[in-house]
Coordinates of C-alpha atoms and ligand atoms in Angstrom, one line a residue:
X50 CA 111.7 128.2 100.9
X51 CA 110.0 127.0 97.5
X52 CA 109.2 129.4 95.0
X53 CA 106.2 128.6 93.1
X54 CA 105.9 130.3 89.9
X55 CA 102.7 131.5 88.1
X56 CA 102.6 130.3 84.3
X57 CA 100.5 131.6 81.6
X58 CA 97.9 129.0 80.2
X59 CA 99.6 127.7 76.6
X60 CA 97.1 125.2 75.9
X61 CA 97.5 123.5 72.6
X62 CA 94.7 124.0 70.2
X63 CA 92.1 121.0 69.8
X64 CA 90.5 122.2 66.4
X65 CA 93.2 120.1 64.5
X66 CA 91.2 116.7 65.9
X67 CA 87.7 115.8 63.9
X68 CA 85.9 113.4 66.5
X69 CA 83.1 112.1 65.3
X70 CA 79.7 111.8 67.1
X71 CA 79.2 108.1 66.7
X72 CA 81.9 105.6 65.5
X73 CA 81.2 101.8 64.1
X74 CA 83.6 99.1 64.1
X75 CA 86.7 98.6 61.5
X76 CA 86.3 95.5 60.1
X77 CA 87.6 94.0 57.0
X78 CA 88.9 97.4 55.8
X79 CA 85.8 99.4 56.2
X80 CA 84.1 101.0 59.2
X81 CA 80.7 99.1 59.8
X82 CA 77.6 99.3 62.4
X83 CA 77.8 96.4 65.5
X84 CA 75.2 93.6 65.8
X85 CA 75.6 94.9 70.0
X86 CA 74.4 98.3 71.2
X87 CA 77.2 101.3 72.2
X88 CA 78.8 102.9 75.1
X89 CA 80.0 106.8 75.5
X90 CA 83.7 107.5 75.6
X91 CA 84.3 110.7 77.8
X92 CA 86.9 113.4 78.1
X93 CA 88.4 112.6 82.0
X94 CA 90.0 116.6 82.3
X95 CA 86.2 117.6 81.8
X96 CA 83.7 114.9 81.8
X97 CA 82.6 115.9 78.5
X98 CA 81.0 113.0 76.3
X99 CA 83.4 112.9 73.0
X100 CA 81.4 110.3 70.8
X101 CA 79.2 107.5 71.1
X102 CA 81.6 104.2 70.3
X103 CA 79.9 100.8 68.9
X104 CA 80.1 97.8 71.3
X105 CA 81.0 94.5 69.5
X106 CA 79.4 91.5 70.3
X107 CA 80.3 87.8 69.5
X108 CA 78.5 88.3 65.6
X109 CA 80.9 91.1 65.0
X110 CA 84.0 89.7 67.1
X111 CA 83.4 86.5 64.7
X112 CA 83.1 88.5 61.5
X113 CA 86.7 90.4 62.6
X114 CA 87.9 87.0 62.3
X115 CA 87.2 86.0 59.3
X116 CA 88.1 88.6 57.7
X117 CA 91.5 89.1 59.3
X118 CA 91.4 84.4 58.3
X119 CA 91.2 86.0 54.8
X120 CA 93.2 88.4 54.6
X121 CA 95.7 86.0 56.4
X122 CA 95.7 83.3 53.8
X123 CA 94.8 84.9 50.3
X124 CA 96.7 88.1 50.8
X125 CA 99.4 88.7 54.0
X126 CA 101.0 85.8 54.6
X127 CA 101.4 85.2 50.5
X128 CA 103.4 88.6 50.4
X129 CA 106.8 88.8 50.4
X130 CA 109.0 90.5 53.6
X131 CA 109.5 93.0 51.9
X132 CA 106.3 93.8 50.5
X133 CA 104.8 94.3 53.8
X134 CA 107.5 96.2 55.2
X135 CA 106.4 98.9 53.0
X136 CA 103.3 98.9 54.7
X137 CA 104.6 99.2 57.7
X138 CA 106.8 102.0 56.3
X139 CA 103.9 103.9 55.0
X140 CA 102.2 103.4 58.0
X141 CA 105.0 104.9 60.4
X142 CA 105.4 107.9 58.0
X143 CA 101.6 108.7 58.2
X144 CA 101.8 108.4 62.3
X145 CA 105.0 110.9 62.1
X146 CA 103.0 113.2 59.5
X147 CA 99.5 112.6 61.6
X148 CA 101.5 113.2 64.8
X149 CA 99.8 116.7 66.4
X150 CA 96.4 115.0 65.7
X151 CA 97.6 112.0 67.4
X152 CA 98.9 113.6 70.1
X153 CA 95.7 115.9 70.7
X154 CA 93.5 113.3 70.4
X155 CA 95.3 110.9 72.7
X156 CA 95.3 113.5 75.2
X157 CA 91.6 114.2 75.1
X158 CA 90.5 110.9 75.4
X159 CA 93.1 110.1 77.9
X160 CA 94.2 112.7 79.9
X161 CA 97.6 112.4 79.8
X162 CA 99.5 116.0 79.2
X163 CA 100.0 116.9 75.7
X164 CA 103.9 117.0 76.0
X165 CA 103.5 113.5 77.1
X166 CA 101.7 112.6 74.3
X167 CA 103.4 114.7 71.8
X168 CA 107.1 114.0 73.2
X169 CA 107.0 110.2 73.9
X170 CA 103.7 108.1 72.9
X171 CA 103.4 109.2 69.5
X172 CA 107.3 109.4 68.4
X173 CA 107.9 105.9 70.1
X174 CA 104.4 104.7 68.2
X175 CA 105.8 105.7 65.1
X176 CA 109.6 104.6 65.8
X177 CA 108.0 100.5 66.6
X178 CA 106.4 100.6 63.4
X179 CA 109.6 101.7 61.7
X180 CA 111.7 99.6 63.6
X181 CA 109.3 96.3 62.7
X182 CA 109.0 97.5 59.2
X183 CA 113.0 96.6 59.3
X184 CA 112.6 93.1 60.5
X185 CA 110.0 91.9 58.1
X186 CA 112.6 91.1 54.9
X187 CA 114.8 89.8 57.6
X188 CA 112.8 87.4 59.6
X189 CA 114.8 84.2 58.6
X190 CA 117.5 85.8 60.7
X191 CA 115.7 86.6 63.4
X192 CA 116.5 82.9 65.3
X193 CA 112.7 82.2 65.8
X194 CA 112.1 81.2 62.1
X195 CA 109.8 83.1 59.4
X196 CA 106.5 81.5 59.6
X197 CA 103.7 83.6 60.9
X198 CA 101.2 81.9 63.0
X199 CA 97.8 82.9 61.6
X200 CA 95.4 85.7 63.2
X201 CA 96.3 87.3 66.3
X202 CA 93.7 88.6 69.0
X203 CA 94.9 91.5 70.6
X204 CA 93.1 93.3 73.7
X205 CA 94.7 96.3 75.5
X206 CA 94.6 98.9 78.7
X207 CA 94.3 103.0 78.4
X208 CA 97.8 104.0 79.7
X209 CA 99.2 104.3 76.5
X210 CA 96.2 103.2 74.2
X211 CA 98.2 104.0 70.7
X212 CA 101.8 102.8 72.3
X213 CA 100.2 99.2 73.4
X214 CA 98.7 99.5 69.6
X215 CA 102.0 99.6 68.1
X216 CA 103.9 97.3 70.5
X217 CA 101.1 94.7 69.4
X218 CA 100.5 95.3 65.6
X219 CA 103.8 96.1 64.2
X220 CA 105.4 93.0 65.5
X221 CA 102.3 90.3 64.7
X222 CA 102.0 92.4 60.9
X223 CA 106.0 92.3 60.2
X224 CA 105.9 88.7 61.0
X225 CA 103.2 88.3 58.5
X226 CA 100.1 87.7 60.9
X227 CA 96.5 89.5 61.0
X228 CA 95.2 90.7 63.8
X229 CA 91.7 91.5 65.7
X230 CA 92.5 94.6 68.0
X231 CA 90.4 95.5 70.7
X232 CA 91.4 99.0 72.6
X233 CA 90.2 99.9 76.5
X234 CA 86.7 100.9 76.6
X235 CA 87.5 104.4 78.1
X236 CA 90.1 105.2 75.2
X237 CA 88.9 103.8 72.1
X238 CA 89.6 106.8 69.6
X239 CA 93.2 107.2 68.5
X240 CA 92.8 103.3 67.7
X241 CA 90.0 104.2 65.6
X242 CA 91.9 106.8 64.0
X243 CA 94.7 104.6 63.1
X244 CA 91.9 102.7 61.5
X245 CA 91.8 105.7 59.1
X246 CA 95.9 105.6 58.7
X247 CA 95.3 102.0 57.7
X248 CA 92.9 102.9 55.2
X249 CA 95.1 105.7 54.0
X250 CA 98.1 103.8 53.5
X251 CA 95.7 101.0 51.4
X252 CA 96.6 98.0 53.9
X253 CA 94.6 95.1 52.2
X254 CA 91.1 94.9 53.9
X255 CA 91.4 92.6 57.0
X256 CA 94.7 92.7 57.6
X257 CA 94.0 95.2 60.6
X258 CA 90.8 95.0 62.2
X259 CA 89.3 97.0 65.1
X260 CA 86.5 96.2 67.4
X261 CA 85.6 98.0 70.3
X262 CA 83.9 97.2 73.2
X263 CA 84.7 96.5 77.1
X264 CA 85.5 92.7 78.9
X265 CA 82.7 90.5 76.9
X266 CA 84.3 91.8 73.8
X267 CA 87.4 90.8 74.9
X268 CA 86.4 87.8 75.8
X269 CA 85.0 87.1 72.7
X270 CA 88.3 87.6 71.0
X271 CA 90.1 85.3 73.2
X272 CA 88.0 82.4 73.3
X273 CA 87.0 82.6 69.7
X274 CA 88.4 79.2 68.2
X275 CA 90.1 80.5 65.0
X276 CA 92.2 82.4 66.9
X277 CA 95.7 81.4 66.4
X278 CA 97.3 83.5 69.2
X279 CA 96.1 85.7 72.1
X280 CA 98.1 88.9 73.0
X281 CA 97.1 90.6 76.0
X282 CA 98.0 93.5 77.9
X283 CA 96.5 94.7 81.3
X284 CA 95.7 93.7 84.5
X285 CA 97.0 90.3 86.5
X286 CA 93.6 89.5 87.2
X287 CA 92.5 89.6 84.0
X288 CA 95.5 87.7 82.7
X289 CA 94.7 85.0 84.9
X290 CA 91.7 84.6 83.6
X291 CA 92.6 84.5 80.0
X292 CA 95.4 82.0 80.8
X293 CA 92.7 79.7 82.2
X294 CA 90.6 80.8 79.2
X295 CA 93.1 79.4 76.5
X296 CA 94.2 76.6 78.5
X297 CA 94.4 73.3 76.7
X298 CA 94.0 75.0 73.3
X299 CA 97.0 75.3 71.4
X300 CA 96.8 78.9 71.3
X301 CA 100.3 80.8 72.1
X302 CA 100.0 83.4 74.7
X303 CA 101.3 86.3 75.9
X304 CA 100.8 88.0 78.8
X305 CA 101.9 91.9 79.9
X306 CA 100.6 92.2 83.6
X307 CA 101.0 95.3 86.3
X308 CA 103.3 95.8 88.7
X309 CA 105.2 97.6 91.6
X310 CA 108.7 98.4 91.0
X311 CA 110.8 99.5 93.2
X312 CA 113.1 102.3 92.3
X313 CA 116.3 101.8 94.7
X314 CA 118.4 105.2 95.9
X315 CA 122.0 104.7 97.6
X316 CA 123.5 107.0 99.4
X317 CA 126.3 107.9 96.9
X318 CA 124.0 108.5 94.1
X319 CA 123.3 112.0 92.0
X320 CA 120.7 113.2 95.1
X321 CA 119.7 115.6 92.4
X322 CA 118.8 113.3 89.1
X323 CA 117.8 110.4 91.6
X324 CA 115.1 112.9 92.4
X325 CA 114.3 113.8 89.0
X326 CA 114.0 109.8 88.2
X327 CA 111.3 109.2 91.1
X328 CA 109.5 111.7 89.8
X329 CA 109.5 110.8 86.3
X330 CA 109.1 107.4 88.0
X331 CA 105.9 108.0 89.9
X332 CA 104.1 110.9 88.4
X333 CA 104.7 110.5 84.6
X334 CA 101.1 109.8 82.7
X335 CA 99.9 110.0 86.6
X336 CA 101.2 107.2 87.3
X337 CA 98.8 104.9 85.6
X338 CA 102.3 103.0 83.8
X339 CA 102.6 99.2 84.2
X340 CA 106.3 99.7 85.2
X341 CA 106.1 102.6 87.3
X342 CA 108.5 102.9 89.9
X343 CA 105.8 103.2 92.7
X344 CA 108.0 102.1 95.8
X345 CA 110.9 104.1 96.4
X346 CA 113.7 102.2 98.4
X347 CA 115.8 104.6 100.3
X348 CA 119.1 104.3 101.8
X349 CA 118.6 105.0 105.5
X350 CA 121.6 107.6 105.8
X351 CA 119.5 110.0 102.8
X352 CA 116.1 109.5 103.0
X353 CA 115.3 112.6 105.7
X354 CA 117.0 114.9 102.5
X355 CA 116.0 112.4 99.9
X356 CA 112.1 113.5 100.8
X357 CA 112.9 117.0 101.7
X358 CA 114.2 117.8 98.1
X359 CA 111.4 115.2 96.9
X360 CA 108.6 117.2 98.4
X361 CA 109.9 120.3 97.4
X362 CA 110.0 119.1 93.6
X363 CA 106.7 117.6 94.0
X364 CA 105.5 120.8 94.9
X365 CA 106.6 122.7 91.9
X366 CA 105.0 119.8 89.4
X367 CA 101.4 121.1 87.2
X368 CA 98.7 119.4 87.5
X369 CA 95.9 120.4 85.6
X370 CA 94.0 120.6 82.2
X371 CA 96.0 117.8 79.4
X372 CA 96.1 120.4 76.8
X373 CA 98.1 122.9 78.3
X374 CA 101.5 122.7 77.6
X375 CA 102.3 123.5 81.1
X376 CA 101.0 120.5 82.6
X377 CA 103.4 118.4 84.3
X378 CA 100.3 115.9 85.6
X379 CA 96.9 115.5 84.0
X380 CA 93.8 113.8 84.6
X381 CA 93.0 110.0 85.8
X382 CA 91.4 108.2 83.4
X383 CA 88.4 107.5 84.6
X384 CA 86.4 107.6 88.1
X385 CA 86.7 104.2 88.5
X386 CA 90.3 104.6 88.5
X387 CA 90.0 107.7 90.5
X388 CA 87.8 105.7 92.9
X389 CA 90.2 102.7 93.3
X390 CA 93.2 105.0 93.8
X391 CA 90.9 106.9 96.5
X392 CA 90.8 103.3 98.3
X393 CA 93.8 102.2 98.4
X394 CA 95.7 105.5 99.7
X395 CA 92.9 105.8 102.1
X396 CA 93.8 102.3 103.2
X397 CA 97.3 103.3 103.2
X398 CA 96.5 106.2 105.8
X399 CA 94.8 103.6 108.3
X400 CA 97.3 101.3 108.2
X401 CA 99.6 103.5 109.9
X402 CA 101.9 105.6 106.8
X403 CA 102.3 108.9 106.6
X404 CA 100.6 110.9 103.7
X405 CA 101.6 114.0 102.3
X406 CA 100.2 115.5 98.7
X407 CA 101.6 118.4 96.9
X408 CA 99.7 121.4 97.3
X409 CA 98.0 122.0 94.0
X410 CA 94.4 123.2 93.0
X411 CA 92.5 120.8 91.5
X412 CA 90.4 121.7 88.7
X413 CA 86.2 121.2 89.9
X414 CA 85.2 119.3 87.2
X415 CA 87.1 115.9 85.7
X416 CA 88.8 113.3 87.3
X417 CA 92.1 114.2 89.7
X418 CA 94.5 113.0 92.2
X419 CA 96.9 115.5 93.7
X420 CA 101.0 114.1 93.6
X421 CA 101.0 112.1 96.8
X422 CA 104.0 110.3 99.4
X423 CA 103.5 107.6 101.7
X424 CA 106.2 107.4 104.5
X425 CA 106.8 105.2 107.3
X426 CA 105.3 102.3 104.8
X427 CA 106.1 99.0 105.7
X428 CA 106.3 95.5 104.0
X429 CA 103.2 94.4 105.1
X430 CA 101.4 97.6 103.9
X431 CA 98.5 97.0 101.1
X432 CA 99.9 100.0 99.6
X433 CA 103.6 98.5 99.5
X434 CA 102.2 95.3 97.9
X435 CA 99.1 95.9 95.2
X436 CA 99.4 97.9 92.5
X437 CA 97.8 101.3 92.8
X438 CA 98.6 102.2 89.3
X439 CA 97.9 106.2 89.8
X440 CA 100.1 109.1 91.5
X441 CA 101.0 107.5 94.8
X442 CA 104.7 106.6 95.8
X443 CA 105.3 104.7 98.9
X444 CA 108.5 104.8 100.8
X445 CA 110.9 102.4 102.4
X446 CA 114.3 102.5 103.9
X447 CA 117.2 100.2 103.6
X448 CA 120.6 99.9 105.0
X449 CA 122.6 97.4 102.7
X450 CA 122.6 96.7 99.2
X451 CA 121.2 93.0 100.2
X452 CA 118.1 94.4 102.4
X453 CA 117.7 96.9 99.0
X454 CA 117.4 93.5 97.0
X455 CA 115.3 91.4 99.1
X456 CA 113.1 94.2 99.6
X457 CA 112.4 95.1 96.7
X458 CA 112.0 90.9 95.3
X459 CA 109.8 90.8 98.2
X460 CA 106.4 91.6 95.7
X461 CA 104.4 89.3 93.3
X462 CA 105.4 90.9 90.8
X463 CA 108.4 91.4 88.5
X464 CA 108.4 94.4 85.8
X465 CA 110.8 96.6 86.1
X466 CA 113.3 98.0 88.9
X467 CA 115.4 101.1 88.8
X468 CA 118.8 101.6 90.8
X469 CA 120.7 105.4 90.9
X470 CA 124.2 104.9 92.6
X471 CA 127.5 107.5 91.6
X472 CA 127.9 106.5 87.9
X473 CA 125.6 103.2 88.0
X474 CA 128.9 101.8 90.0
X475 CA 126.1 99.1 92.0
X476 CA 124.3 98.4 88.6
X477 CA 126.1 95.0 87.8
X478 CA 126.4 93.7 91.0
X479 CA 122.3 94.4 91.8
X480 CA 120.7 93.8 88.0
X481 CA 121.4 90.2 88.1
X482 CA 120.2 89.5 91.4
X483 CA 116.7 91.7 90.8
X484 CA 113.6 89.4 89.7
X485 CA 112.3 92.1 87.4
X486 CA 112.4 92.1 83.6
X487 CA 113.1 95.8 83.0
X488 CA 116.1 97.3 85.0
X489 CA 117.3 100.9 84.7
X490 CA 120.2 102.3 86.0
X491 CA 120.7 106.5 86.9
X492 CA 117.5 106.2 84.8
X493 CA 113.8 105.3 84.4
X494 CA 110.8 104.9 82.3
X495 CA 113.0 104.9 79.0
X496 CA 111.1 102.8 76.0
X497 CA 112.7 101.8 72.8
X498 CA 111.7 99.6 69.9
X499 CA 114.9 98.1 69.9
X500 CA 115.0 96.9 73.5
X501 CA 112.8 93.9 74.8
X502 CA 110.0 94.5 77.8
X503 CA 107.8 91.9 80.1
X504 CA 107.6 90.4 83.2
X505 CA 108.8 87.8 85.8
X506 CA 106.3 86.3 88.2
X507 CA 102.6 87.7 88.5
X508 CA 103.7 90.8 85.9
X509 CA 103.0 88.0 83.0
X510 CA 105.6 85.5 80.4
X511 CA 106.7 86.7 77.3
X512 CA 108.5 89.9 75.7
X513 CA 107.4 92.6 73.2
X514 CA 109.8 95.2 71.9
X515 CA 113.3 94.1 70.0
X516 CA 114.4 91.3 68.5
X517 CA 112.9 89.1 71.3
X518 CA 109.3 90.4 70.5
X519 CA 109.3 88.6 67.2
X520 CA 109.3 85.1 68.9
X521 CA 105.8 85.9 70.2
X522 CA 104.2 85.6 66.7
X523 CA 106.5 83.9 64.8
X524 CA 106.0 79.7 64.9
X525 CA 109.7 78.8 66.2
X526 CA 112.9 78.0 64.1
X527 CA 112.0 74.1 63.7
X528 CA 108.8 75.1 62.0
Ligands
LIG255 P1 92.1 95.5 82.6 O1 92.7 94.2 82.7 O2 90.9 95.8 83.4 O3 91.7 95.7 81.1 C1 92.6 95.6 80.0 C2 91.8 95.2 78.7 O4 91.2 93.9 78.9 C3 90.7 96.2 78.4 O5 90.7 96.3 77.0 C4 89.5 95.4 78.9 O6 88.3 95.8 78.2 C5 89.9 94.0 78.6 N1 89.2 93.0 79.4 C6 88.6 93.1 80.6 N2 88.2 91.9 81.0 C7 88.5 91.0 80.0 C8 88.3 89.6 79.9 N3 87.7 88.8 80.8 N4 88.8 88.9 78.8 C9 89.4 89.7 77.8 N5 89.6 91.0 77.9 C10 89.1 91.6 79.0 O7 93.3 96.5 82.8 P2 93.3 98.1 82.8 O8 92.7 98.6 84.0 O9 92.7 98.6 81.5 O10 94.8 98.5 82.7 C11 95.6 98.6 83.8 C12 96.5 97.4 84.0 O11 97.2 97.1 82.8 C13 97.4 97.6 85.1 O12 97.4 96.5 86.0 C14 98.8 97.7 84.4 O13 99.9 97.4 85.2 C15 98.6 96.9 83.2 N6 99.5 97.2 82.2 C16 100.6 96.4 81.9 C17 101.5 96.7 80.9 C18 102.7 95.8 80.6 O14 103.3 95.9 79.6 N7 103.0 94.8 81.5 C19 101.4 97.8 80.2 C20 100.3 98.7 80.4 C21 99.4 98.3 81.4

């Protein structure tokens, strides 16, 4: 029998955040009006409008860049390594004192829980930008040369809106780039708030600039011609799209797509922190995570006790109001995302799988999707193959470690797979033969600076994160 406990509310206070009501773009060091109209960014626990956020069109994109062309050749790439590795350093400390505001902020204009936020965006934010203030005195030992390329166009998702920040700034500014940032149109505030740190720690105008704005914007930044290189994180479709955008420039690309990983039980592993790992592999930040482990291969001889002690976990997780420090699962992003998670699990339920959701109440207003677990899913099931990128785990079974392996290559994409066996004993004789650029063993979901992430296949080319995240902005060891 579960026991569910009844929790005080602890919710975290919000007066420590000063949102503004309208907010203009960050360019060339200074926050200015758009040429192009605005859009509301909204609270998704509450549907609350939070500001009014200025939309940049292809005047302003196009301004960005000139300033971030000057700031590139009379200031940045003049400094030494060193020299901007203090910025970077003065950056990281201001994230690490700013951190609560961060945290709150991201959390409002999210909907991820605060001890998401507080615990793992915001430390890891700060710890890039540390760990890239390291490498840029040190570049000529990095193996991929020490010449920058030039101004780098960067356009992002809402997971993690200040994580993909720092995974695409710190690298491109240690290497000795400028950038034009562009955040997701449904988080754009803690990226105009690290506009502010910028500021704060006296960055030379242009050298960071942010413009906000939804697909055109984007669009704007990747086609612009004085665009040296185009970073890009988000959807496959729209990653397609840019890499037929850029083709036949000489632009370098990257390209950080979704996916659909599959996180592989045996029978002999930890039964009690395999089930720990789906769950952090499914439900943290509600599932909206790139790598997420969303299909959940089980050895045949567990699964009946496998999704007995997963249901009853599932059952005990919070889901409710970001703030409250209680909150094991907060609020979908948006209602479009709500709307296309909606579709696919009601797809999954007419195809033939079994759905069960944790019993939680939902709060009435805001945007929510209760902890949900397909069974009986097949291959061929839509909700086996697309990404749903939201709380919904799908199950298969598998006998052998070679059905494990072939079901879970069998997907177009290629991010990330975890494996739990007693002590990780499988995890060299499976990492090697799993098409997916992340693997995790007896673990999941753990980021670090130091340790390189991307994709295989339709989950995008190139790396960000360690050593191997320098290449993307540096021109090559010949250069
Ligand atoms: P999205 O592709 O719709 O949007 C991403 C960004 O691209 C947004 O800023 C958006 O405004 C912009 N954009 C939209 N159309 C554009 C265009 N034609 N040209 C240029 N920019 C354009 O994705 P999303 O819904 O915001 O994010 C969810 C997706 O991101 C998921 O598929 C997820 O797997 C992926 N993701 C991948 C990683 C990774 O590291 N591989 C990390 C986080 C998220």
């Amino acid at each position: 029998m579960t026991t569910i406990f009844e929790y005080a509310p602890a919710p975290e206070s919000r007066a420590i955040v000063d949102i503004k009501p309208s907010y203009g773009l960050f360019i060339n060091g200074e926050f200015v009006d758009g040429h192009g109209s605005s859009f509301k960014t909204v609270n998704p626990a509450t549907e609350e409008v939070l500001a009014e956020v200025a939309e940049a069109d292809d005047a302003d994109v196009d301004e960005a860049v000139r300033a971030a062309r000057r700031a590139y050749t009379r200031v940045w790439s003049r400094m030494s390594g060193a020299e901007r590795a203090k910025y970077l350093y003065r950056i990281a400390r201001i994230i690490q004192e700013r951190g609560r505001e961060l945290a709150v902020l991201e959390s409002i204009d999210n909907g991820k829980p605060i001890k998401e936020s507080r615990d793992v965006d915001i430390p890891v934010v700060a710890a890039h930008f540390f760990y890239y203030a390291g490498w840029a005195d040190k570049l000529e030992h990095s193996g991929y040369g020490s010449t920058p390329l030039g101004v780098a166009g960067q356009v992002i998702p809402w997971n993690f809106p200040l994580l993909m920040l720092a995974w695409k700034i710190a690298p491109a500014l240690a290497c000795g780039n400028t950038v034009v940032l562009k955040p997701a149109e449904t988080t754009p505030l803690t990226a105009l708030l690290f506009a502010e740190i910028c500021q704060q720690a006296d960055l030379p105008p242009g050298v960071v600039n942010i413009v906000t704005g939804a697909g055109d914007t984007g669009r704007a930044i990747v086609s612009h011609p004085d665009v040296d290189k185009v970073a890009f994180t988000g959807s496959t479709e729209v990653g397609k799209a840019i890499a037929r955008a850029v083709a036949g420039t000489d632009k370098k690309v990257t390209l950080e797509l979704g996916g659909k990983a599959a996180n592989i039980v045996f029978d002999d592993a930890p039964l009690d922190q395999a089930i720990e790992g789906i769950v952090n592999g499914i439900f943290f930040n509600q599932g909206h995570v790139c790598c997420a482990g969303s299909r959940l291969l089980v050895q045949e001889s567990v699964a009946d006790e496998v999704m007995e002690r997963l249901k009853r976990r599932m059952a005990t997780l919070r889901v409710g109001d970001p703030l409250d420090k209680n909150t094991d699962v907060g609020a979908i992003n948006s209602a479009e995302q709500l709307a296309k998670i909606r579709e696919l699990s009601d797809i999954g339920e007419a195809e033939g799988a079994e759905r069960w959701s944790a019993p939680c109440d939902l709060p009435t207003n805001g945007y929510w999707f209760a902890p949900t677990v397909f069974t009986g899913v097949s291959q061929a099931h839509r909700i086996a193959r697309e990404e749903i990128f939201g709380p919904v785990l799908s199950v298969l079974t598998f006998r052998t470690p070679s059905e494990a392996i072939e079901k879970a290559n069998n997907t177009p994409f290629g991010l990330s797979a975890g494996v739990w066996t007693d002590k990780g004993s499988r995890i060299l004789s499976m990492a090697n033969r799993l098409r997916a650029g992340v693997v995790w063993a007896n673990t999941f979901n753990k980021f670090d600076p130091t340790s390189p992430f991307g994709g295989y296949k339709e989950s995008g080319y190139g790396r960000e994160g360690g050593r191997h995240g320098l290449e993307a902005y540096l021109k090559g060891a010949d250069a």
